[in-house]
XYZ file of N, CA and C in Angstrom:
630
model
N 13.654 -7.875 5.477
C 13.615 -7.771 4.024
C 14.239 -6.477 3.527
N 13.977 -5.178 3.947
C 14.513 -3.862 4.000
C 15.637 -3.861 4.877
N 17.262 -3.445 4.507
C 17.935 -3.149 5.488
C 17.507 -1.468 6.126
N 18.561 -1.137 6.849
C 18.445 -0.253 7.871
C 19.178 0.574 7.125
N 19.150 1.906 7.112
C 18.073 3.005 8.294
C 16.387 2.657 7.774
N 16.782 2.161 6.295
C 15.046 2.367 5.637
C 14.221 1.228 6.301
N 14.562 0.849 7.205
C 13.383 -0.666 7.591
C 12.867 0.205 8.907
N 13.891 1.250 9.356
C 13.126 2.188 10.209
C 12.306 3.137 9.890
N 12.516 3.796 8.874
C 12.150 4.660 8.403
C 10.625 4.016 7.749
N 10.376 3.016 7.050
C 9.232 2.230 6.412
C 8.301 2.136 8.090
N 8.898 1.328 9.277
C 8.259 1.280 9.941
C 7.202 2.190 10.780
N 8.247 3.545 10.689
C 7.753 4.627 11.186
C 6.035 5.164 10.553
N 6.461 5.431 9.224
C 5.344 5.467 8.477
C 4.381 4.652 8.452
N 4.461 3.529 8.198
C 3.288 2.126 8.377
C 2.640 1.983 9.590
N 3.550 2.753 10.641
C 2.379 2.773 12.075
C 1.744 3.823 11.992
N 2.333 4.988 11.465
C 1.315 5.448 11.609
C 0.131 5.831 10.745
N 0.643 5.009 9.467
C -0.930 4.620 8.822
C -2.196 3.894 9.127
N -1.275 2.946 9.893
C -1.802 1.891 10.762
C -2.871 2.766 11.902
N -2.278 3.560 12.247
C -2.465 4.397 13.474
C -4.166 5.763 13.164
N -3.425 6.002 11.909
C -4.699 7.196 11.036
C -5.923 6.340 10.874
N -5.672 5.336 10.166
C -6.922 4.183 9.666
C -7.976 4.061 10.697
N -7.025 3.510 11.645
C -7.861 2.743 12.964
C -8.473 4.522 13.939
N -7.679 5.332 13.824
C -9.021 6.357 14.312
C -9.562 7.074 13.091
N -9.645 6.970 11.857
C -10.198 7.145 10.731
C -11.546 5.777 11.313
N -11.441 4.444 11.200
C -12.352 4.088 11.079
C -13.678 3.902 12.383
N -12.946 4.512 13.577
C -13.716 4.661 14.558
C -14.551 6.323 14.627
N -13.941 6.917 13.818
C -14.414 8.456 13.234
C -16.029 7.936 12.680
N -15.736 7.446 11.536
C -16.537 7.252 10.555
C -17.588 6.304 10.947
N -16.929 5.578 11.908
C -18.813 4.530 12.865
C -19.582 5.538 13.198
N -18.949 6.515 13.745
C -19.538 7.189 14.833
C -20.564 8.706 13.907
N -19.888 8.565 12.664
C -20.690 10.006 12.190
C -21.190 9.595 10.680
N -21.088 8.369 10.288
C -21.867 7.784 8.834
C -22.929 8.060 9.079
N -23.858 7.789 9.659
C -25.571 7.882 9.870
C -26.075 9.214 9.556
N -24.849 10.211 9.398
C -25.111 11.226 9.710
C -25.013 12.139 8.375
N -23.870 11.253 7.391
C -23.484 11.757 5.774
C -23.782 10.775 5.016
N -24.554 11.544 4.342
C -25.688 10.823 2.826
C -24.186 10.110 2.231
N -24.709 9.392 1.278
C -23.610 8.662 0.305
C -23.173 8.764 -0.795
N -24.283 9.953 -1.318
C -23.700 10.417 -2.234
C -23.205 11.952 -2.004
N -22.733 12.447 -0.867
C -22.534 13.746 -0.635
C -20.858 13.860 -0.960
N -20.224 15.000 -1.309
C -18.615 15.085 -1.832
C -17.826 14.423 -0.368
N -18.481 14.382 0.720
C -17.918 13.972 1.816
C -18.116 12.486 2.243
N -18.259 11.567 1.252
C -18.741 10.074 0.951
C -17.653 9.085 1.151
N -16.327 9.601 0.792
C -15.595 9.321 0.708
C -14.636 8.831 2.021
N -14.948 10.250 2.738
C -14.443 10.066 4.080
C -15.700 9.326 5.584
N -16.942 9.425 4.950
C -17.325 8.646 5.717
C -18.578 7.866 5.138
N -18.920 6.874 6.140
C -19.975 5.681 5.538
C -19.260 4.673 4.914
N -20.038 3.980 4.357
C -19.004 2.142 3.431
C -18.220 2.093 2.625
N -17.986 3.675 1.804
C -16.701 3.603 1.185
C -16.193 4.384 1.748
N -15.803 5.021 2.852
C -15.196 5.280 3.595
C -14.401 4.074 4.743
N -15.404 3.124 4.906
C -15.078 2.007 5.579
C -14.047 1.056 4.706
N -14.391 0.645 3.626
C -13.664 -0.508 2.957
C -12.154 0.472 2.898
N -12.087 1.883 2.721
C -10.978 2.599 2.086
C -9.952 2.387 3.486
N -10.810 2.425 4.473
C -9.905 2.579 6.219
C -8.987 1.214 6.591
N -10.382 0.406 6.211
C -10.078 -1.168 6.669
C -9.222 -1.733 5.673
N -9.247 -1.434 3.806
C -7.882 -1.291 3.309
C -6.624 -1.090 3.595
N -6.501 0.123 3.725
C -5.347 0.702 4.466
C -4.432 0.091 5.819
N -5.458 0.294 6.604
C -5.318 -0.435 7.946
C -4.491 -2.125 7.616
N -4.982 -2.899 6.801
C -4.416 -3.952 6.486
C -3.298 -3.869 6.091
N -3.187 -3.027 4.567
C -2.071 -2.773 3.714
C -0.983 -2.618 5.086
N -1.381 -1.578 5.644
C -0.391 -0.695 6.675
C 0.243 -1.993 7.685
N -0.534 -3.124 8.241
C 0.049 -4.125 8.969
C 0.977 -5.194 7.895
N 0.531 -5.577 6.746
C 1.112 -6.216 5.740
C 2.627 -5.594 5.394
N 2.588 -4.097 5.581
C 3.584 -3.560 4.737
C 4.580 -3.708 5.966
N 4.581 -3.639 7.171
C 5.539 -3.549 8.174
C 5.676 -4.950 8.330
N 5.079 -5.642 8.278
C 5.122 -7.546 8.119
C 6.390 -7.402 7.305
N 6.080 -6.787 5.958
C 6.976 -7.187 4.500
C 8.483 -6.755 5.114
N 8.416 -5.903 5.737
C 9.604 -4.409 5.902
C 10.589 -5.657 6.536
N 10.188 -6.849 7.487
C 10.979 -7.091 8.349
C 10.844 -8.879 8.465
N 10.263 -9.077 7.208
C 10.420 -11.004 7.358
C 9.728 -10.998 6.358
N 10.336 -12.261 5.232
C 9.141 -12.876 4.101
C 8.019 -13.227 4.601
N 6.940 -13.172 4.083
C 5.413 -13.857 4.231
C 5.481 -15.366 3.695
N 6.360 -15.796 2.802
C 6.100 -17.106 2.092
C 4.804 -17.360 0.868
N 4.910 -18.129 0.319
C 4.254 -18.201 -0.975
C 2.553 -18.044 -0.492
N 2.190 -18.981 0.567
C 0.933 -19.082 0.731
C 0.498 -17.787 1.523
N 0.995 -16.673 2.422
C 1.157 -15.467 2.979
C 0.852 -15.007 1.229
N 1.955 -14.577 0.704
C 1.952 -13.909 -0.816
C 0.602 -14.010 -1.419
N -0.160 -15.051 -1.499
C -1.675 -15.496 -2.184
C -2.753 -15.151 -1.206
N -2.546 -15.025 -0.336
C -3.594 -14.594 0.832
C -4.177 -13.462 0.531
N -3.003 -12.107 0.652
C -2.422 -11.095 1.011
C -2.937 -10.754 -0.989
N -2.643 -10.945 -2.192
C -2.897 -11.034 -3.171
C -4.667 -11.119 -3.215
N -5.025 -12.099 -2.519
C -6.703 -11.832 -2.928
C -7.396 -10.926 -2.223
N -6.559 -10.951 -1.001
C -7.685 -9.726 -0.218
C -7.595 -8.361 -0.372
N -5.882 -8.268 -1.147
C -6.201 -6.417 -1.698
C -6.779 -6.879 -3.174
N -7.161 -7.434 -4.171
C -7.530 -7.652 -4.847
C -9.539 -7.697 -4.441
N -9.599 -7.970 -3.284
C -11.076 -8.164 -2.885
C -11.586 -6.752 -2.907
N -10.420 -6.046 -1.631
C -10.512 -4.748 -1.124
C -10.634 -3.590 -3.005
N -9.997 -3.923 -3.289
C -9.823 -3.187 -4.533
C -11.321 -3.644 -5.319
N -11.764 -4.519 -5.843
C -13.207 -4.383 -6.352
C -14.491 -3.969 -5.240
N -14.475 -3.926 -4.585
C -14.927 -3.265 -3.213
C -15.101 -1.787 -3.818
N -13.938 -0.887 -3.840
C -13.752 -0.069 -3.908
C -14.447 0.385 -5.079
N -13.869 -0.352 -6.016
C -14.423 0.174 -7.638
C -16.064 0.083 -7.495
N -17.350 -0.934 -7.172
C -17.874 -1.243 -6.883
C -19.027 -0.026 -6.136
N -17.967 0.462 -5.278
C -18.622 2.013 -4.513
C -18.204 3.145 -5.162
N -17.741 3.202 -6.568
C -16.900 4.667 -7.302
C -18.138 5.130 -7.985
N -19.762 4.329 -8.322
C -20.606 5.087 -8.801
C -21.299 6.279 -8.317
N -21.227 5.585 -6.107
C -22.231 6.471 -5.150
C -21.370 7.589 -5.042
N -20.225 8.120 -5.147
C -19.157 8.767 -5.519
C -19.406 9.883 -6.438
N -19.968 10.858 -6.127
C -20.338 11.579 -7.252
C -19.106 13.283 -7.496
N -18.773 13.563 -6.665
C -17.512 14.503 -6.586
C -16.805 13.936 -7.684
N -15.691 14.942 -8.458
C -14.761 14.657 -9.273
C -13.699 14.170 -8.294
N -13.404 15.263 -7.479
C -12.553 14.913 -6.642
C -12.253 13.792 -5.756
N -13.527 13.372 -5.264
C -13.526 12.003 -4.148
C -13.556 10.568 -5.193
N -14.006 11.013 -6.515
C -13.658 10.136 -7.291
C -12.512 9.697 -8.149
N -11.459 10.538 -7.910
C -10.260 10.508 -8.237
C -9.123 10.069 -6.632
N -10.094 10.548 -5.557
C -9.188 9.914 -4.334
C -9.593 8.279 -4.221
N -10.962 7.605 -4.619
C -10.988 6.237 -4.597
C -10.372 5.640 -5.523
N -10.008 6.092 -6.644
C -9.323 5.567 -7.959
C -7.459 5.194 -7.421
N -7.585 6.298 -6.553
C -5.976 6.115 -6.456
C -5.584 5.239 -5.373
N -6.874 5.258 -4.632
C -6.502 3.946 -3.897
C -6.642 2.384 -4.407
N -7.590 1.955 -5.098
C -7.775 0.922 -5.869
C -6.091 1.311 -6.736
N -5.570 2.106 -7.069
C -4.161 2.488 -8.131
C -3.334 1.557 -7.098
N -3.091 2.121 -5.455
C -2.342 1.941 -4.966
C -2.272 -0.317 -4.361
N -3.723 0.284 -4.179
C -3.776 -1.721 -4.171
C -3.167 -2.626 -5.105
N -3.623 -1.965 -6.702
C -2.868 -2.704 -7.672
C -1.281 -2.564 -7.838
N -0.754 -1.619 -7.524
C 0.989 -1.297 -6.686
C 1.393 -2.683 -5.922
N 0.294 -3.069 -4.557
C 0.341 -3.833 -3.529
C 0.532 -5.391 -4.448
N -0.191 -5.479 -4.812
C -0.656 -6.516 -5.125
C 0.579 -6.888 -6.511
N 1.270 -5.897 -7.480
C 2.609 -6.123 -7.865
C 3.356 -6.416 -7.104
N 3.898 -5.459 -5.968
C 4.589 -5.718 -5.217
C 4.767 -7.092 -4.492
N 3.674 -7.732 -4.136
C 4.010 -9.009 -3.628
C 4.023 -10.221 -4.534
N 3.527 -10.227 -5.876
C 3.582 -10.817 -7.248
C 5.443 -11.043 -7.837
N 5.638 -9.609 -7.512
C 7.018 -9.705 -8.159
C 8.333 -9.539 -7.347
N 7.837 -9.835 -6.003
C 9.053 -9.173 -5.180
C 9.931 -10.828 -5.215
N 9.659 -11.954 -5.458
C 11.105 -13.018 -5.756
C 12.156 -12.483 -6.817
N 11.254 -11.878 -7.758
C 12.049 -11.464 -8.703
C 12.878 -10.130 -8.710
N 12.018 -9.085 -7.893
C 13.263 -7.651 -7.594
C 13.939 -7.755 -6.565
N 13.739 -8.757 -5.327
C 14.325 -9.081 -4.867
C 16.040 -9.812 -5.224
N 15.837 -10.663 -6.584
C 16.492 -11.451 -7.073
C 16.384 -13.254 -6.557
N 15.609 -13.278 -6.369
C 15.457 -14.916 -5.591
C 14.823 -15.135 -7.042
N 14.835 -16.739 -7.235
C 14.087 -17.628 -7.366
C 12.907 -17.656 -7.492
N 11.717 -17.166 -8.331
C 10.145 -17.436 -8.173
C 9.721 -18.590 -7.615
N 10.868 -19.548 -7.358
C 9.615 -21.016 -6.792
C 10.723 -21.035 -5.527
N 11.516 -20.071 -5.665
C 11.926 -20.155 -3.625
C 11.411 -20.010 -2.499
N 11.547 -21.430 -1.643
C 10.526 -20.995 0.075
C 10.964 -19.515 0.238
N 9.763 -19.453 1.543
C 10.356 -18.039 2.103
C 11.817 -18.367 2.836
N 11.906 -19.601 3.491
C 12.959 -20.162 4.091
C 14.633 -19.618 3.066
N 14.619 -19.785 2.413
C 15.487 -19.846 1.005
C 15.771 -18.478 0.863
N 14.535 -17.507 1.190
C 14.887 -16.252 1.164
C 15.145 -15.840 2.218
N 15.024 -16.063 3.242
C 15.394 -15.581 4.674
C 16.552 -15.908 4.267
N 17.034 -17.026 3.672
C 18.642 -17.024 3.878
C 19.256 -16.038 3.268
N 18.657 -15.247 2.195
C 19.887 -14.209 1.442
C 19.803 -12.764 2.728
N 19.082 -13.042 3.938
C 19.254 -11.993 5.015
C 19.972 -12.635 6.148
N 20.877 -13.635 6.078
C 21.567 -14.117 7.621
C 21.903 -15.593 7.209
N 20.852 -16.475 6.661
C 21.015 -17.945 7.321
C 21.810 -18.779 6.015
N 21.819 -18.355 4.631
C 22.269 -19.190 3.637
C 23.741 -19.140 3.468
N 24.301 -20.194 2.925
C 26.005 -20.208 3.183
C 26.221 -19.594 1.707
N 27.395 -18.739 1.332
C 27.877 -18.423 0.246
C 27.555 -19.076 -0.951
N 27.204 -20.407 -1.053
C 27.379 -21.103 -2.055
C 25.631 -21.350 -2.353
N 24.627 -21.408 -1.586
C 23.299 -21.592 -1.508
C 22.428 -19.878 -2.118
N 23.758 -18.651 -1.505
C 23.539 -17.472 -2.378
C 23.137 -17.154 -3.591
N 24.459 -18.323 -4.025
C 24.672 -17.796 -5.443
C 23.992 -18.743 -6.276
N 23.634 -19.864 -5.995
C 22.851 -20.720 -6.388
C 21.520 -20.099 -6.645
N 20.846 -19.028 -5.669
C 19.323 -18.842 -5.676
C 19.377 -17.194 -6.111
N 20.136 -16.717 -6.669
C 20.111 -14.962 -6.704
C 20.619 -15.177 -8.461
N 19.220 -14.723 -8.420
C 18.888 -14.450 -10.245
C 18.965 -13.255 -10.316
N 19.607 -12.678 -11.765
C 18.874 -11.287 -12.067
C 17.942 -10.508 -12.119
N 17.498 -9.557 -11.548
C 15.862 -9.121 -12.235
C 15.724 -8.414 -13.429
N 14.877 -9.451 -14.924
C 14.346 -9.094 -16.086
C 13.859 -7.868 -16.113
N 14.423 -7.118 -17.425
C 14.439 -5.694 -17.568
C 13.147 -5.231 -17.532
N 12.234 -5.575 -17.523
C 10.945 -5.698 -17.677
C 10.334 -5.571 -16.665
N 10.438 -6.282 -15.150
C 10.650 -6.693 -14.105
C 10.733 -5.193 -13.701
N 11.959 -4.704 -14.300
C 12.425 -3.361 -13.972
C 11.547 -2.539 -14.208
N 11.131 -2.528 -15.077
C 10.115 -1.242 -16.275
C 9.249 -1.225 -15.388
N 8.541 -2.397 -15.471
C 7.044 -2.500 -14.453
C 7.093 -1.616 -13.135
N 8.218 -2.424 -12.666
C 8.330 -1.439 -10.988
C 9.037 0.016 -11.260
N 9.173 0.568 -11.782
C 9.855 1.901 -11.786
C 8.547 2.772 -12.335
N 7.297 2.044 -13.195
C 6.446 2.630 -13.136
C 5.219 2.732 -11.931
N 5.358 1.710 -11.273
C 4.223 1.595 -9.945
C 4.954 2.764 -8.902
N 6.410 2.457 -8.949
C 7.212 3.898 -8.216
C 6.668 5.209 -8.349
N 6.817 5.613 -9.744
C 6.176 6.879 -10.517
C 4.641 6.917 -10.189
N 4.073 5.327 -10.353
C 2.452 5.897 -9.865
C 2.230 6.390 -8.224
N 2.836 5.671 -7.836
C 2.603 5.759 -6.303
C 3.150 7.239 -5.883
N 4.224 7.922 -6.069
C 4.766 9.187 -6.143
C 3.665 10.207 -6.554
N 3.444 9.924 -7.736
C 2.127 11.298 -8.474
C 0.770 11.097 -7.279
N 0.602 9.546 -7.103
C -0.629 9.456 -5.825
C -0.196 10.286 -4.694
N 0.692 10.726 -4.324
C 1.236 10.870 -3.203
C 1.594 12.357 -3.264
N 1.880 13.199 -4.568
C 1.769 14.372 -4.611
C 0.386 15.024 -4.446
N -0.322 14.476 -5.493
C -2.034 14.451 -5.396
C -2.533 14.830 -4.052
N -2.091 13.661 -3.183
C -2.799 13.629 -1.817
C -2.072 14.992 -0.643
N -0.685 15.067 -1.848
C -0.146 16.478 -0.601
C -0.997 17.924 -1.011
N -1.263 17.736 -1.995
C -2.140 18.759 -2.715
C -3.623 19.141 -1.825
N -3.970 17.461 -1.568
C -5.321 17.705 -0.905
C -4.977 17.970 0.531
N -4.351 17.690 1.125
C -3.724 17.824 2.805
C -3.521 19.310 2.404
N -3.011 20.485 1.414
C -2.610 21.484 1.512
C -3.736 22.527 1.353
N -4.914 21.924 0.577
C -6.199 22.480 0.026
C -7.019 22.670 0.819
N -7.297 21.234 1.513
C -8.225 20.971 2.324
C -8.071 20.902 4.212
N -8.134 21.933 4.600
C -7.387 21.583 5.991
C -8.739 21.204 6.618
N -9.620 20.803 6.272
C -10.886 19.667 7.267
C -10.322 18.525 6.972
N -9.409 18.486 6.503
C -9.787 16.658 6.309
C -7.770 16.518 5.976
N -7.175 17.263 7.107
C -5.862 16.747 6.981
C -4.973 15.731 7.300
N -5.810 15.152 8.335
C -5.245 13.928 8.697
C -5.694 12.625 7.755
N -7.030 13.162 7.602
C -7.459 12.086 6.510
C -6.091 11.961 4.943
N -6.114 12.833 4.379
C -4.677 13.203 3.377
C -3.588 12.826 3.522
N -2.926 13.040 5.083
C -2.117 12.692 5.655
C -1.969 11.522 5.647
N -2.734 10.614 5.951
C -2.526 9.221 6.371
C -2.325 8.563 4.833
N -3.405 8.760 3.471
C -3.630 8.425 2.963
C -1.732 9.010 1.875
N -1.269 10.761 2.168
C -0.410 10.726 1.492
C 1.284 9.576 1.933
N 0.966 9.398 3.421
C 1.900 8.839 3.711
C 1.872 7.196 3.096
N 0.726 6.907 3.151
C 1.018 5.323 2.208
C 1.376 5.613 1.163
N 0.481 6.379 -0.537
C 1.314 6.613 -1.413
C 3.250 6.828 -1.616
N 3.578 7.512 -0.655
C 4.710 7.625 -0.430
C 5.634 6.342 0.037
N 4.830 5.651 1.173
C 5.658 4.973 1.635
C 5.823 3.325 0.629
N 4.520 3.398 -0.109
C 4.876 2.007 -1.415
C 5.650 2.500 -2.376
N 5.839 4.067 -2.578
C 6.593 4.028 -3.679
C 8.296 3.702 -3.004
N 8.485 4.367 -2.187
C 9.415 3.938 -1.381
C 9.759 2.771 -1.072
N 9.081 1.498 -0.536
C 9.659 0.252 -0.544
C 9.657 -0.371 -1.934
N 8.405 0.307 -2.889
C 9.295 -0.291 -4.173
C 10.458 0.152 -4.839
N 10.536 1.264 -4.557
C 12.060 1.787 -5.073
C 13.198 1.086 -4.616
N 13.253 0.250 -3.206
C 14.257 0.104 -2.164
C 14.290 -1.170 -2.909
N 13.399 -2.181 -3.658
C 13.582 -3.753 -3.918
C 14.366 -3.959 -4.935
């Protein structure tokens, strides 16, 4: 779906979000019992610490999925309810949340889900395909469709279309400064920042690239 160098470059990052999450969420089995839930450190561990890992962790396999083959319509709706699940989840745990700060890092992740969840809503259209095109149909504008099946299925994308995504770009960017801020502030919890600034970065990035 991404050509190259950036389908390398996307991949790089997505593992190792993939990579932070999954010992982020084996961190946090092991030392929740141990941090109250409403303490400023709530965030990083216990159940909203969990839904935020196991988020990620998904997003992070979804997004390297996206980088390198369509999902198809019924993939697209799957993938749509469960960051949509993950995201009221989140909101859901923003009361036990009592820090300004840890309550502005769950906000931006529920920010970044609703990014996700554009992103796979509107990508026939920044793509330029067809909204009611198989994924088949779109694999072809990467190798398999003949010249004439191209031009048949490659619509413009509505200026609007445009607006929308150039602002989830801009959100995902400011998320992503935010989080370099906290990786620079906070050196207990840099990998945690880290992982979390490299997704901000890396959705604003594949939405910029569509």
């Amino acid at each position: 779906m991404i050509e190259s160098p950036w389908s390398f470059v996307l991949t790089a990052i997505f593992l190792a979000t993939a990579v932070l999450c999954a010992l982020h969420l084996s961190q946090s089995h092991r030392t929740s019992a141990a941090v109250t839930t409403g303490s400023v450190h709530a965030s990083h561990h216990g159940p909203i610490a969990t839904a935020v890992h196991v988020n990620h962790l998904v997003m992070s396999l979804a997004m390297l999925l996206m980088v390198w083959r369509p999902v198809g319509t019924a993939g697209t709706w799957i993938q749509v309810a469960l960051f949509a699940l993950f995201g009221v989840v989140m909101l859901l745990g923003l009361p036990t949340v009592h820090a300004v700060g840890e309550r502005v890092a769950v906000v931006s992740h529920v920010m970044l889900n609703a990014a996700m969840i554009w992103m796979l809503l509107a990508m026939p259209l920044l793509m330029g395909h067809d909204m009611g095109g198989s994924a088949d149909a779109h694999a072809g504008h990467h190798g398999g469709g003949t010249g004439d099946e191209m031009a048949m299925e490659m619509t413009p994308t509505p200026a609007w279309v445009e607006a929308v995504n150039w602002g989830a770009v801009v959100l995902s960017a400011v998320i992503a400064v935010w989080w370099l801020v906290r990786l620079l502030r906070d050196p207990a919890h840099r990998a945690h920042s880290a992982c979390h600034l490299l997704m901000a970065a890396g959705m604003a990035l594949m939405l910029a690239l569509m």
